[in-house]
mmCIF file of C-alpha atoms and ligand atoms in Angstrom:
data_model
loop_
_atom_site.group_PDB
_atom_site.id
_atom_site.type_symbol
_atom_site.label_atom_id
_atom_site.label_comp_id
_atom_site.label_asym_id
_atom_site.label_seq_id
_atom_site.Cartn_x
_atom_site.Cartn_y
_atom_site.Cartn_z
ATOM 1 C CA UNK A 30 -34.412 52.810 -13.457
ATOM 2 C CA UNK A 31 -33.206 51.426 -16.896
ATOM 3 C CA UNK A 32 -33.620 48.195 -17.715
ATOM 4 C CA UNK A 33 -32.527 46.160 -21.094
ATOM 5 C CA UNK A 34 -34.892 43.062 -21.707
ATOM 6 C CA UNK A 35 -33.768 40.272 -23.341
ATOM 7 C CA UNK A 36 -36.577 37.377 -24.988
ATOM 8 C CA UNK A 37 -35.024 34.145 -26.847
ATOM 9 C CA UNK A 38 -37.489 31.690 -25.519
ATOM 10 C CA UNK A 39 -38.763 30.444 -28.668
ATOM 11 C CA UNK A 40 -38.748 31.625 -32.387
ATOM 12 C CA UNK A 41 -38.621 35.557 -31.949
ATOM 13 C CA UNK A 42 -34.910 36.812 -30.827
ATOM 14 C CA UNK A 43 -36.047 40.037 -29.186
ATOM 15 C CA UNK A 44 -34.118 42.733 -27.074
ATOM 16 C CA UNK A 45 -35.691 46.247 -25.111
ATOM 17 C CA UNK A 46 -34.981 49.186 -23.281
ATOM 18 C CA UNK A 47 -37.667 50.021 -20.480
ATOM 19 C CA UNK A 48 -36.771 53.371 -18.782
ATOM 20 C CA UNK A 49 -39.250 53.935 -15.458
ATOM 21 C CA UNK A 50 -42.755 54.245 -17.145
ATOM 22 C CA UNK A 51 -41.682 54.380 -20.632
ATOM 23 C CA UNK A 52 -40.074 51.678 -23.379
ATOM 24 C CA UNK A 53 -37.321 53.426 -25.329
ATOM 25 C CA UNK A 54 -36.846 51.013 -27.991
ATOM 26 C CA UNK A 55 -37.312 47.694 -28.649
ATOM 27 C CA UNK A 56 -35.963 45.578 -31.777
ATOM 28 C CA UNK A 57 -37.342 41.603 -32.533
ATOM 29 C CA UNK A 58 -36.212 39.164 -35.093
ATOM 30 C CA UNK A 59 -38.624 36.753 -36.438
ATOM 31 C CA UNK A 60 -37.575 33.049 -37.097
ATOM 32 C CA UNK A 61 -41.039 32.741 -38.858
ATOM 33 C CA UNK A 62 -39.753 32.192 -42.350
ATOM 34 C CA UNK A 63 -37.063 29.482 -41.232
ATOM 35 C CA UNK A 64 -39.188 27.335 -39.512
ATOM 36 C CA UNK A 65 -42.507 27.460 -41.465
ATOM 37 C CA UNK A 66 -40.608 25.124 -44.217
ATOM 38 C CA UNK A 67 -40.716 22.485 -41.039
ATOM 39 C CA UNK A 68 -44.612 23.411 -40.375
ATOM 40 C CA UNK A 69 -42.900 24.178 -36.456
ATOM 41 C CA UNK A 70 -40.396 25.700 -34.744
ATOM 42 C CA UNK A 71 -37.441 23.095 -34.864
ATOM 43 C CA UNK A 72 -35.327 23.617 -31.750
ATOM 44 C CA UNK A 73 -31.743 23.152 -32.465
ATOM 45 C CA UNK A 74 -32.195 25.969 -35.318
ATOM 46 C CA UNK A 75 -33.855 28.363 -32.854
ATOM 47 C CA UNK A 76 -31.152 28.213 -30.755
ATOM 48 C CA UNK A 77 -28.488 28.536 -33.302
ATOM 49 C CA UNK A 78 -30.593 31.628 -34.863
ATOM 50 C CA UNK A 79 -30.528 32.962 -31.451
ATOM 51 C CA UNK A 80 -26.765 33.054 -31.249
ATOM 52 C CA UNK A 81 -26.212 34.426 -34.622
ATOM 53 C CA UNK A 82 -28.888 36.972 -34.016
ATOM 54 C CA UNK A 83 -28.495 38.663 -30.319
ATOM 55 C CA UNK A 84 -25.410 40.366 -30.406
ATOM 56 C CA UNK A 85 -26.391 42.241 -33.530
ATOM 57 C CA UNK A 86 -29.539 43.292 -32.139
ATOM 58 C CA UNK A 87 -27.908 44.444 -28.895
ATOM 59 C CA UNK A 88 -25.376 46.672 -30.732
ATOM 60 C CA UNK A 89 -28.518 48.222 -32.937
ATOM 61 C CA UNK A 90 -29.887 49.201 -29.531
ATOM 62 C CA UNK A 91 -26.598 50.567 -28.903
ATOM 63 C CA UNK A 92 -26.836 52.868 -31.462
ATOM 64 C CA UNK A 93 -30.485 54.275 -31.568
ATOM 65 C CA UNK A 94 -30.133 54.136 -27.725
ATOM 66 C CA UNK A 95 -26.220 55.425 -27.494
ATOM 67 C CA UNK A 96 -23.421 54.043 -27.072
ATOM 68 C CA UNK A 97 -23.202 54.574 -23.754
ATOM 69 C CA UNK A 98 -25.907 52.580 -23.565
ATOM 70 C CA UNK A 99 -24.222 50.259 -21.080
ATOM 71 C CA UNK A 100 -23.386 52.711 -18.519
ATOM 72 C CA UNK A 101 -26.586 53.740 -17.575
ATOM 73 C CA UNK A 102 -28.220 50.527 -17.579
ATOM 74 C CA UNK A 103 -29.213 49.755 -13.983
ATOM 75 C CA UNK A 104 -31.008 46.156 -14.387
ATOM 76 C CA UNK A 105 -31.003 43.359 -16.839
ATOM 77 C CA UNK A 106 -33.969 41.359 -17.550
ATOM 78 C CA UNK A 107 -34.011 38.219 -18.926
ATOM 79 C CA UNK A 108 -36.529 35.095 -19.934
ATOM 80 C CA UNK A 109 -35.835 32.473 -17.622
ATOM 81 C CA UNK A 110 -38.595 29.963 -18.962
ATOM 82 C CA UNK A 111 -40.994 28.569 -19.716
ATOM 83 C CA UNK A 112 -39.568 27.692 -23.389
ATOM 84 C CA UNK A 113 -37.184 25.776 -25.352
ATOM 85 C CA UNK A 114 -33.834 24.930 -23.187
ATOM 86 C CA UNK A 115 -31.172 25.950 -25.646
ATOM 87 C CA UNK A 116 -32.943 28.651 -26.944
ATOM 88 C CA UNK A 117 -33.573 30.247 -23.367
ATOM 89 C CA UNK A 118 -29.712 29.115 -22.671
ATOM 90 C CA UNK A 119 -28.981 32.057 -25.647
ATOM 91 C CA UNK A 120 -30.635 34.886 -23.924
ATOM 92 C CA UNK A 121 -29.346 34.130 -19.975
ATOM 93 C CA UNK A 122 -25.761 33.392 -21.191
ATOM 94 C CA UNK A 123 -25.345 36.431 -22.873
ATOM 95 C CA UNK A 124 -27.393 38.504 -19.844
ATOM 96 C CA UNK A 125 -25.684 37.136 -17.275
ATOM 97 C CA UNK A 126 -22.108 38.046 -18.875
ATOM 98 C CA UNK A 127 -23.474 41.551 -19.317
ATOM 99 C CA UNK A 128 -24.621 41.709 -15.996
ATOM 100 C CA UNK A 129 -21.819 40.223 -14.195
ATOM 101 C CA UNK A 130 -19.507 42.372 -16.702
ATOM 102 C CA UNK A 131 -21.409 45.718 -15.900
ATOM 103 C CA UNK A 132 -21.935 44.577 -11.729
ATOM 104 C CA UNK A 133 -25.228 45.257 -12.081
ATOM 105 C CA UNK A 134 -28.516 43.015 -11.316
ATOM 106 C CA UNK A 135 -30.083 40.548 -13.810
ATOM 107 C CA UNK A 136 -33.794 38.857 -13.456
ATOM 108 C CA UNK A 137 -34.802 36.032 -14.677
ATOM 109 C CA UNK A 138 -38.258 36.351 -15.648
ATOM 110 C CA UNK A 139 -41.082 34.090 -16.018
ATOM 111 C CA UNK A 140 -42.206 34.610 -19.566
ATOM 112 C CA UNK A 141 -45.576 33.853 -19.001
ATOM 113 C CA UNK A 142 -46.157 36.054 -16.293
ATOM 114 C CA UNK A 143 -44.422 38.674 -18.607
ATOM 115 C CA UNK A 144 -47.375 38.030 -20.909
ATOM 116 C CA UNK A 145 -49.736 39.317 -18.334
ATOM 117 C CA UNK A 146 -48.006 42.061 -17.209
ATOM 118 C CA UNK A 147 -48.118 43.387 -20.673
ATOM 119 C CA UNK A 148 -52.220 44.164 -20.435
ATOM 120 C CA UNK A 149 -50.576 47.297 -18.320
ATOM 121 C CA UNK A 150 -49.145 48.551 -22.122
ATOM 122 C CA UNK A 151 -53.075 48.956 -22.844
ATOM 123 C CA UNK A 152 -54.096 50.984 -18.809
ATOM 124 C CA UNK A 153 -52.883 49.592 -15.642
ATOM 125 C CA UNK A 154 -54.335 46.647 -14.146
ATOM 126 C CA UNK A 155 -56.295 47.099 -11.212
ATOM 127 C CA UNK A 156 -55.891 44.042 -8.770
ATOM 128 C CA UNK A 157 -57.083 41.466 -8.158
ATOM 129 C CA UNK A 158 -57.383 40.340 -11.257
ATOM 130 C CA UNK A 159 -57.618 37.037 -13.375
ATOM 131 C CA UNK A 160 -54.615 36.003 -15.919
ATOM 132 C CA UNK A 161 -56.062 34.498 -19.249
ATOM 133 C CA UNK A 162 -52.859 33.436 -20.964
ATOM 134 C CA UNK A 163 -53.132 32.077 -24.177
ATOM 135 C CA UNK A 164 -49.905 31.137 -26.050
ATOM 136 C CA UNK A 165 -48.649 28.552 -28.880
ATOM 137 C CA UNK A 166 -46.691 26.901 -25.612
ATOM 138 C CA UNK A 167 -49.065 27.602 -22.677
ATOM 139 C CA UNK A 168 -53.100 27.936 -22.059
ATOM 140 C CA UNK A 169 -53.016 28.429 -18.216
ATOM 141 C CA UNK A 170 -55.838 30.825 -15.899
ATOM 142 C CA UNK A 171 -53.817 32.482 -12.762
ATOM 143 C CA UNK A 172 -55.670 34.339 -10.228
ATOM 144 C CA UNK A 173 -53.138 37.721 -10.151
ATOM 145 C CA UNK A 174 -53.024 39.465 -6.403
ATOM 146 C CA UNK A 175 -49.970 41.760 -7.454
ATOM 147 C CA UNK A 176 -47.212 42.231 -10.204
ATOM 148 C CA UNK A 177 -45.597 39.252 -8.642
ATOM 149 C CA UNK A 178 -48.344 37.045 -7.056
ATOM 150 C CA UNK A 179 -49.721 34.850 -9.807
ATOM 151 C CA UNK A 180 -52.041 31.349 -7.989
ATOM 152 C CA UNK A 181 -52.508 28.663 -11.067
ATOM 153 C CA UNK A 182 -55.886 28.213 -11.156
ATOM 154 C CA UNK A 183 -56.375 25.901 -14.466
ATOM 155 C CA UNK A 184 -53.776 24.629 -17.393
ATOM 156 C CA UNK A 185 -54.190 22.899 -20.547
ATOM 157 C CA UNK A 186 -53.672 19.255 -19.925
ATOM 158 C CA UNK A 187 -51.852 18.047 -23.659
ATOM 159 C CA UNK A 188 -51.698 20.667 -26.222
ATOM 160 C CA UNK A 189 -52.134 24.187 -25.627
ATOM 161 C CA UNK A 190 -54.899 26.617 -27.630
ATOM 162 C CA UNK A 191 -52.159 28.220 -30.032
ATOM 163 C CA UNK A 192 -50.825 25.004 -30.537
ATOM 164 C CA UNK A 193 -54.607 23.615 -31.514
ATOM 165 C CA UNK A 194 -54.546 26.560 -33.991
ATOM 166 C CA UNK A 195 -51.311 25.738 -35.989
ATOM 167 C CA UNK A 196 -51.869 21.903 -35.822
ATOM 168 C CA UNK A 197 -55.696 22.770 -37.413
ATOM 169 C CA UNK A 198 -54.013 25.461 -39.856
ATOM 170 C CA UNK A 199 -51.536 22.517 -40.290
ATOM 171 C CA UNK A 200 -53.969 20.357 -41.817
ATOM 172 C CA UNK A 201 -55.994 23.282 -43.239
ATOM 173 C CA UNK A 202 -52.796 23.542 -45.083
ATOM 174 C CA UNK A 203 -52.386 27.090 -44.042
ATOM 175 C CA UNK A 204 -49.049 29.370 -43.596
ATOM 176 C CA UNK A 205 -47.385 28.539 -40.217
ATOM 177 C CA UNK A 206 -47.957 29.462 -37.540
ATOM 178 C CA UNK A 207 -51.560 28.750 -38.217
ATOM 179 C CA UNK A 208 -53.425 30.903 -35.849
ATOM 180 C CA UNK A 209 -53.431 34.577 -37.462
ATOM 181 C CA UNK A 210 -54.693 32.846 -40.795
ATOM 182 C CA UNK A 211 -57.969 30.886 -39.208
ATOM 183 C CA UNK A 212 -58.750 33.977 -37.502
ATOM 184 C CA UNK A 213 -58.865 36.283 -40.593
ATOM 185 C CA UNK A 214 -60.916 33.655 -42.342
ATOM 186 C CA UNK A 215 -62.767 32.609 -40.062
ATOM 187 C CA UNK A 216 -64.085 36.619 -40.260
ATOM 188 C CA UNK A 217 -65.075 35.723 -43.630
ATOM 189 C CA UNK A 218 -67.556 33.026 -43.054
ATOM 190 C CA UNK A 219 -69.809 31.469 -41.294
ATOM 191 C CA UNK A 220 -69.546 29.234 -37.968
ATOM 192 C CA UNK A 221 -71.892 26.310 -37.231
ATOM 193 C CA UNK A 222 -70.696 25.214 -33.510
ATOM 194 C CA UNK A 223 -73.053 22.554 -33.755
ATOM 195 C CA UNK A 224 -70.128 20.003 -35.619
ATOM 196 C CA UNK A 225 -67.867 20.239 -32.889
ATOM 197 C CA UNK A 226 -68.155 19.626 -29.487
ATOM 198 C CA UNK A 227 -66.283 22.232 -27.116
ATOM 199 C CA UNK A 228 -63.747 20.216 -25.353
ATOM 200 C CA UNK A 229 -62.957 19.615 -21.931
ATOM 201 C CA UNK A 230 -66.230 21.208 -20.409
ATOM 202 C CA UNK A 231 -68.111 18.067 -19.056
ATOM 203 C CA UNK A 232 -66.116 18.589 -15.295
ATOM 204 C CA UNK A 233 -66.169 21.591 -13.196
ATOM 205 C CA UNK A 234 -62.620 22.699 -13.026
ATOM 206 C CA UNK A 235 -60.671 25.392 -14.984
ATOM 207 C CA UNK A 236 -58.253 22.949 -17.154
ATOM 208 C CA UNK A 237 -58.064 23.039 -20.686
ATOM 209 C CA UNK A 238 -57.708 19.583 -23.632
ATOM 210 C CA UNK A 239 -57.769 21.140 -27.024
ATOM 211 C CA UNK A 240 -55.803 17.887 -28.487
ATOM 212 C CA UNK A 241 -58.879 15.852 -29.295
ATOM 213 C CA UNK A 242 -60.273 18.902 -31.601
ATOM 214 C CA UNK A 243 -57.549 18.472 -34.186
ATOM 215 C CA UNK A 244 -58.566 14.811 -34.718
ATOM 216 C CA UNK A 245 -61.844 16.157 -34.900
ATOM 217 C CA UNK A 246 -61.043 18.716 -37.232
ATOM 218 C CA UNK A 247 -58.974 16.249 -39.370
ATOM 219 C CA UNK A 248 -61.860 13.527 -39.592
ATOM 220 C CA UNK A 249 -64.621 16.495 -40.775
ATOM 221 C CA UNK A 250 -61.991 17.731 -43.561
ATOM 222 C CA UNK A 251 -61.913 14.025 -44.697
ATOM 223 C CA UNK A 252 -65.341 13.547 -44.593
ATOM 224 C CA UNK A 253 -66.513 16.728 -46.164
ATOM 225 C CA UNK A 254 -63.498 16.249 -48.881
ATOM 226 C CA UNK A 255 -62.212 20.510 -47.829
ATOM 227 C CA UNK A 256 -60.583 21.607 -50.271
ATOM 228 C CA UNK A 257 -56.481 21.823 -49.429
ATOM 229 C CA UNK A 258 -55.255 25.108 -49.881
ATOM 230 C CA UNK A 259 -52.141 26.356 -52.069
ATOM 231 C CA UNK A 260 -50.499 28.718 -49.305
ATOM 232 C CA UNK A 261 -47.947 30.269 -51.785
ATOM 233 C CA UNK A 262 -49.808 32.757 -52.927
ATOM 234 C CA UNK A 263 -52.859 33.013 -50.436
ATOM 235 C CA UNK A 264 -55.419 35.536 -51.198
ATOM 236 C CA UNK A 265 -58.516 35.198 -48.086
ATOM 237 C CA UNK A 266 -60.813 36.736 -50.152
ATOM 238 C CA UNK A 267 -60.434 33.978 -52.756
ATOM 239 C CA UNK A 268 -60.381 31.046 -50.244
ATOM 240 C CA UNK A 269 -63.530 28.719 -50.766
ATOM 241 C CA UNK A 270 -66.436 29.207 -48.373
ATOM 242 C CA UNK A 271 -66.439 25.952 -47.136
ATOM 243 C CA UNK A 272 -62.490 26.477 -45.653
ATOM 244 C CA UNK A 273 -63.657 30.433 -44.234
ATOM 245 C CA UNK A 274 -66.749 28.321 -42.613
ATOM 246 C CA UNK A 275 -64.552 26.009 -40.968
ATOM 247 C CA UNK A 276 -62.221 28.506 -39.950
ATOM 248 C CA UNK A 277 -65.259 30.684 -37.927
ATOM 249 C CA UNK A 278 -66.424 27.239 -36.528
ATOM 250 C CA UNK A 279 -63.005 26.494 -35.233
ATOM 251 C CA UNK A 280 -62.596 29.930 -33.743
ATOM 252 C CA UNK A 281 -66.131 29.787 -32.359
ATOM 253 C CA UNK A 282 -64.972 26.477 -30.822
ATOM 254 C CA UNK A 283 -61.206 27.696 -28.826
ATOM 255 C CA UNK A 284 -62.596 31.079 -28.304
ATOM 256 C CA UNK A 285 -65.862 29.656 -26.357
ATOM 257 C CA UNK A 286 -64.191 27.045 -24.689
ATOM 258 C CA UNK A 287 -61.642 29.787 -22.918
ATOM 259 C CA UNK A 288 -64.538 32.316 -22.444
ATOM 260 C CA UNK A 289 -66.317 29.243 -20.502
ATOM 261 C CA UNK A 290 -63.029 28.589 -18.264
ATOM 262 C CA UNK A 291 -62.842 32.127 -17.664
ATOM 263 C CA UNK A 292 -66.065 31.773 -15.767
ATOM 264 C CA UNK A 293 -65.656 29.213 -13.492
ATOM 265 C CA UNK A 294 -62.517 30.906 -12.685
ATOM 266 C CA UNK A 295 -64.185 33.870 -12.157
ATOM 267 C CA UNK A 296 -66.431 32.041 -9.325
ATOM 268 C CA UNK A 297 -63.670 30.731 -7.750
ATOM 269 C CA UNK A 298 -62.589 35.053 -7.239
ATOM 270 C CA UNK A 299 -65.294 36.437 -7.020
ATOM 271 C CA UNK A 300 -63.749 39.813 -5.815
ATOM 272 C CA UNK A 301 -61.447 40.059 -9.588
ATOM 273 C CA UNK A 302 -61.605 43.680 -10.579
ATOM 274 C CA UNK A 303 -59.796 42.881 -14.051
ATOM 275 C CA UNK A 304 -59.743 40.161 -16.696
ATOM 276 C CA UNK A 305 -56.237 40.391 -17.963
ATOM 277 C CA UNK A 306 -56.047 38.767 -21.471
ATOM 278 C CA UNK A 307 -52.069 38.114 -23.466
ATOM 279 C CA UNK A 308 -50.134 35.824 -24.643
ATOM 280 C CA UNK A 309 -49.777 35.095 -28.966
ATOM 281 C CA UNK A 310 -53.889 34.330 -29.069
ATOM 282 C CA UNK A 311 -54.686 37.158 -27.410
ATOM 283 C CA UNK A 312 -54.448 38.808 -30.764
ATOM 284 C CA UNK A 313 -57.313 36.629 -32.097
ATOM 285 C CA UNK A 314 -60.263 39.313 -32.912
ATOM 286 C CA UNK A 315 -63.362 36.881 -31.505
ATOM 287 C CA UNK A 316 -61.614 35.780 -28.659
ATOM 288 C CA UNK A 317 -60.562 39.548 -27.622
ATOM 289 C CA UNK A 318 -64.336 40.312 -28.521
ATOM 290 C CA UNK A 319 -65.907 37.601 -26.457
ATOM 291 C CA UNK A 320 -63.585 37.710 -23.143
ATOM 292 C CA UNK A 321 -64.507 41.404 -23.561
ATOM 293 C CA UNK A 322 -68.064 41.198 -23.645
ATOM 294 C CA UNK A 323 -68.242 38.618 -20.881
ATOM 295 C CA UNK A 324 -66.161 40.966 -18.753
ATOM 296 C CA UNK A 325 -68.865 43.680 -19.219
ATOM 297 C CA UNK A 326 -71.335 41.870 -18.044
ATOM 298 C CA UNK A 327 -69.626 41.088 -14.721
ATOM 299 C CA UNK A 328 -69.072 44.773 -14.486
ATOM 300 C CA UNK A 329 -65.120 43.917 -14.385
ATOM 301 C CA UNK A 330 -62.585 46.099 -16.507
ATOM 302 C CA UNK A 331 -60.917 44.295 -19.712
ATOM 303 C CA UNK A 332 -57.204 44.248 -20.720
ATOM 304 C CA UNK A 333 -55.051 42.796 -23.142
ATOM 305 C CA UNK A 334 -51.771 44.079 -24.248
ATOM 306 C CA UNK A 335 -52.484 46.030 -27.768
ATOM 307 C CA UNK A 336 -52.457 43.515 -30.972
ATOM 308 C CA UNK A 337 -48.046 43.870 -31.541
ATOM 309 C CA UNK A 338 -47.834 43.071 -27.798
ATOM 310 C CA UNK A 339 -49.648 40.054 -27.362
ATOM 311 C CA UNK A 340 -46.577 38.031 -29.155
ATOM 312 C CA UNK A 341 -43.617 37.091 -27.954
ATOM 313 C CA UNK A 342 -41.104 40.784 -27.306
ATOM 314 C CA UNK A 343 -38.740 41.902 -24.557
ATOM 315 C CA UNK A 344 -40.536 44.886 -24.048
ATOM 316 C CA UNK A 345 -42.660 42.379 -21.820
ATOM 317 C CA UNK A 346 -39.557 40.928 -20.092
ATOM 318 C CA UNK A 347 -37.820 44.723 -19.223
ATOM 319 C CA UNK A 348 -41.335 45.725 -18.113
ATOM 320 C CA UNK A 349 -41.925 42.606 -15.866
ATOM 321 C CA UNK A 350 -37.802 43.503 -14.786
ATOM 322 C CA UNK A 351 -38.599 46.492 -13.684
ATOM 323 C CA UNK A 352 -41.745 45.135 -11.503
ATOM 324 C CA UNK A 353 -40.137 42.837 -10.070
ATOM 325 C CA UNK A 354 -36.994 44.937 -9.190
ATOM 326 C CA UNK A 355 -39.408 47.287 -7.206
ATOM 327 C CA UNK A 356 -40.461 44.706 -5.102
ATOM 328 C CA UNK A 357 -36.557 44.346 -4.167
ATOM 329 C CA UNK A 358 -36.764 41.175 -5.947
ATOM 330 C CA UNK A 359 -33.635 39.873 -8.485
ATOM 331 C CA UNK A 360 -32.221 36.628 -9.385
ATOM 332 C CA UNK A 361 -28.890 35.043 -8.344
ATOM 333 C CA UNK A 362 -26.007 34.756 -10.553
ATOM 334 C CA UNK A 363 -26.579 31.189 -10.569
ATOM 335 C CA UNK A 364 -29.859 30.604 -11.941
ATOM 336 C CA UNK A 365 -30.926 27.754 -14.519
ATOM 337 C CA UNK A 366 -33.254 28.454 -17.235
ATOM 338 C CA UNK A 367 -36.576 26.963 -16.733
ATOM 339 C CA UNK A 368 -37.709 24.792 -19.737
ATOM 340 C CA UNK A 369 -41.902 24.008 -20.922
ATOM 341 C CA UNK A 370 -43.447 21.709 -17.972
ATOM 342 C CA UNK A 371 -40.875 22.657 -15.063
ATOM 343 C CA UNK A 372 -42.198 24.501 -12.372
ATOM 344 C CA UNK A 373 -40.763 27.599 -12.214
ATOM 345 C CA UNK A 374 -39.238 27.919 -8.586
ATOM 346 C CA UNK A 375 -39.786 31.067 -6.272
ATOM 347 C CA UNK A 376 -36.065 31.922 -5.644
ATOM 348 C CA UNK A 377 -36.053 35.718 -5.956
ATOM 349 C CA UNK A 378 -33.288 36.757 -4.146
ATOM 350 C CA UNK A 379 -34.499 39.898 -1.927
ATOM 351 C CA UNK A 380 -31.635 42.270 -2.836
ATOM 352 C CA UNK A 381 -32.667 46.643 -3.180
ATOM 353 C CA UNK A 382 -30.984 48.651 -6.037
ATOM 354 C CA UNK A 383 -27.867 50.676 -5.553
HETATM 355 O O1 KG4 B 404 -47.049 33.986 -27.140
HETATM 356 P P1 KG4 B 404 -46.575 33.519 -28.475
HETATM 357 O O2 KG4 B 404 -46.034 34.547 -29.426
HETATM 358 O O3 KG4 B 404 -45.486 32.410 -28.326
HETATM 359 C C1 KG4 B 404 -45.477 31.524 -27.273
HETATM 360 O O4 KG4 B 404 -45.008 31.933 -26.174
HETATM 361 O O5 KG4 B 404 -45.994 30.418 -27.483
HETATM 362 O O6 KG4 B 404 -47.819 32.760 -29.149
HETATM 363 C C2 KG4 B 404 -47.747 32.249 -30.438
HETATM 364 C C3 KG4 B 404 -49.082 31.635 -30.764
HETATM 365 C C4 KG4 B 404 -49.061 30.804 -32.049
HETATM 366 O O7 KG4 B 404 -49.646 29.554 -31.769
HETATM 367 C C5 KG4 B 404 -49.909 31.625 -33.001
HETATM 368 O O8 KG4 B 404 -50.598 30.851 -33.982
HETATM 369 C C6 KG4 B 404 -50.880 32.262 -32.057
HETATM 370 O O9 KG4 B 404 -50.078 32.652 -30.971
HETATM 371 N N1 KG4 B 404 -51.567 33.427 -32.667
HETATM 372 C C7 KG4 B 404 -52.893 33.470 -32.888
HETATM 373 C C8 KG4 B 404 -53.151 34.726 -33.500
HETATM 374 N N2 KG4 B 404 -51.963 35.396 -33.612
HETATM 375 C C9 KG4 B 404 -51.005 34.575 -33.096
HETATM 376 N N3 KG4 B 404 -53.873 32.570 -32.650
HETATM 377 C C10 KG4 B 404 -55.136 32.905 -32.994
HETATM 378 N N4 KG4 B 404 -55.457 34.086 -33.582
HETATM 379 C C11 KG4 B 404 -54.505 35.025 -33.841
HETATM 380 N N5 KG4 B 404 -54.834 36.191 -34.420
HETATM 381 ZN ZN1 ZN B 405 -44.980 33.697 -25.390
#
């Protein structure tokens, strides 16, 4: 089975060729530099980079693939959502024509699911196992029975734990997104977890609230007059210790607070066999440390995608294709894209490959 992926959900225009067990190629276009000006991704240029972007990528797949490309593809898979509407409106217009112009079957996939899925790039999951997704978008804990059985067990209630990094590297003054940057400083100094509280643990449920640590964050920096950092030319070795300290505190904080929700999870399935860990902050060192650690002591195999996986790519969304195709499962020609905070509706259509 060959399957072309196609990712546009958010700032990284991204296409893929799965074929059975193995990727053949995949090619991704940041939108970094175009939106770090704005300090975020601004939505009506994503969408417009999308469209400039996706048929070039297609035809460079075209020709490292062949150009016959086309004729052997058997599936198309595309992000359905979560993410930015006209962004994710780029990618499924432009799979659907293909599909509907090559009669073959598209998917719309559930990025975030996707995510997950990708831990089986690293060794295959062994099920059941426990989702840990933690994305600039999305912080959400899913019990996982199969490839395509994912129960919500806990969200983020305002801003999600990527989303706490880049607003903190926002005011750190740090290159956007945020997150990579606090994570290589913070392994140059010190944390003290003692100056912020770790948020959202005084209940007993698997939910997330990393917006109050920001203000927190913000107030400290004003009170301890932190230096503001010249990100043009940022050298981390040169960065003053007081910045690298906050960074490892800040860390310490998000990666403690997930590793805590991961627990109670855990009680609530007790039988997990593997803590799956993906999504863009699964590629924070301490967090990939810690989740790993607590896994071994629960005798329970760890997994996250490797380090170039964990971000946004379509190798994810051909892969999760390709799963979801084996269950018989595809998407009608119909489907709407799914933007952040909709729930994503069950309507698989149960339809086996020619
Ligand atoms: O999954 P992703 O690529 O996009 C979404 O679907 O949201 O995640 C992007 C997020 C950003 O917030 C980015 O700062 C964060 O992942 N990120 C990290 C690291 N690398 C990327 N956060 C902490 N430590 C990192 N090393
Ligand atoms: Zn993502």
């Amino acid at each position: 089975m060959i399957c072309l992926g196609i990712e546009t959900s958010c700032d990284e225009t991204s296409v893929a060729v799965w074929s059975q067990e193995n990727l053949l190629k995949e090619i991704t276009h940041t939108q970094i530099s175009m939106h770090s000006v704005f300090g975020g991704v601004v939505p009506e240029l994503a969408s417009r980079e999308h469209l400039r972007k996706l048929d070039t990528l297609i035809s460079l797949l075209q020709k490292e693939l062949g150009s016959d490309l086309f004729s052997r593809l058997d599936l198309i898979a595309v992000t359905r959502g979560p993410g930015l509407l006209g962004a994710l409106l780029v990618g499924i217009a432009y799979a659907k024509s293909l599909a509907l112009g090559l009669e073959i079957p598209i998917i719309g996939v559930n990025h975030l699911h996707a995510h997950l899925l990708a831990c089986n790039f690293s060794a295959p999951i062994t099920y059941p196992a426990l989702g840990v997704l933690v994305s600039g978008g999305h912080t959400h804990i899913y019990q996982m029975d199969s490839a395509h059985s994912f129960i919500l067990l806990g969200k983020t209630l305002d801003d999600a734990a990527g989303e706490a990094f880049d607003k903190i590297g926002k005011i750190l003054n740090l290159p956007y997104p945020g997150g990579k940057y606090i994570d290589l400083l913070g392994q140059r100094g010190t944390a003290n977890s003692k100056i912020f509280t770790k948020p959202y643990l005084n209940n007993d449920n698997c939910d997330f609230s990393f917006s109050g640590l920001k203000t927190a964050v913000y107030n400290f920096i004003q009170k301890n007059e932190i230096p503001a950092l010249n990100y043009e030319n940022l050298n981390l070795e040169a960065v003053p210790q007081q910045v690298r300290d906050l960074c490892a505190t800040v860390n310490e904080v998000i990666v403690e607070t997930i590793v805590e929700k991961t627990r109670r999870a855990l009680a609530l399935c007790p039988k997990t066999r593997t803590i799956c860990l993906a999504g863009g902050v699964a590629a924070n060192t301490l967090l990939r440390q810690r989740v790993d650690n607590f896994a071994q002591t629960r005798n329970i195999n760890f997994l996250a995608p490797p380090q170039n996986y964990c971000g946004d790519n379509a190798a994810m969304i051909a892969y999760a294709g390709i799963q979801l195709a084996r269950c018989n499962q595809s998407s009608a020609l119909d489907f709407e894209a799914i933007p952040r905070g909709q729930l994503f509706p069950d309507d698989y259509i149960s339809k086996p490959l020619s």
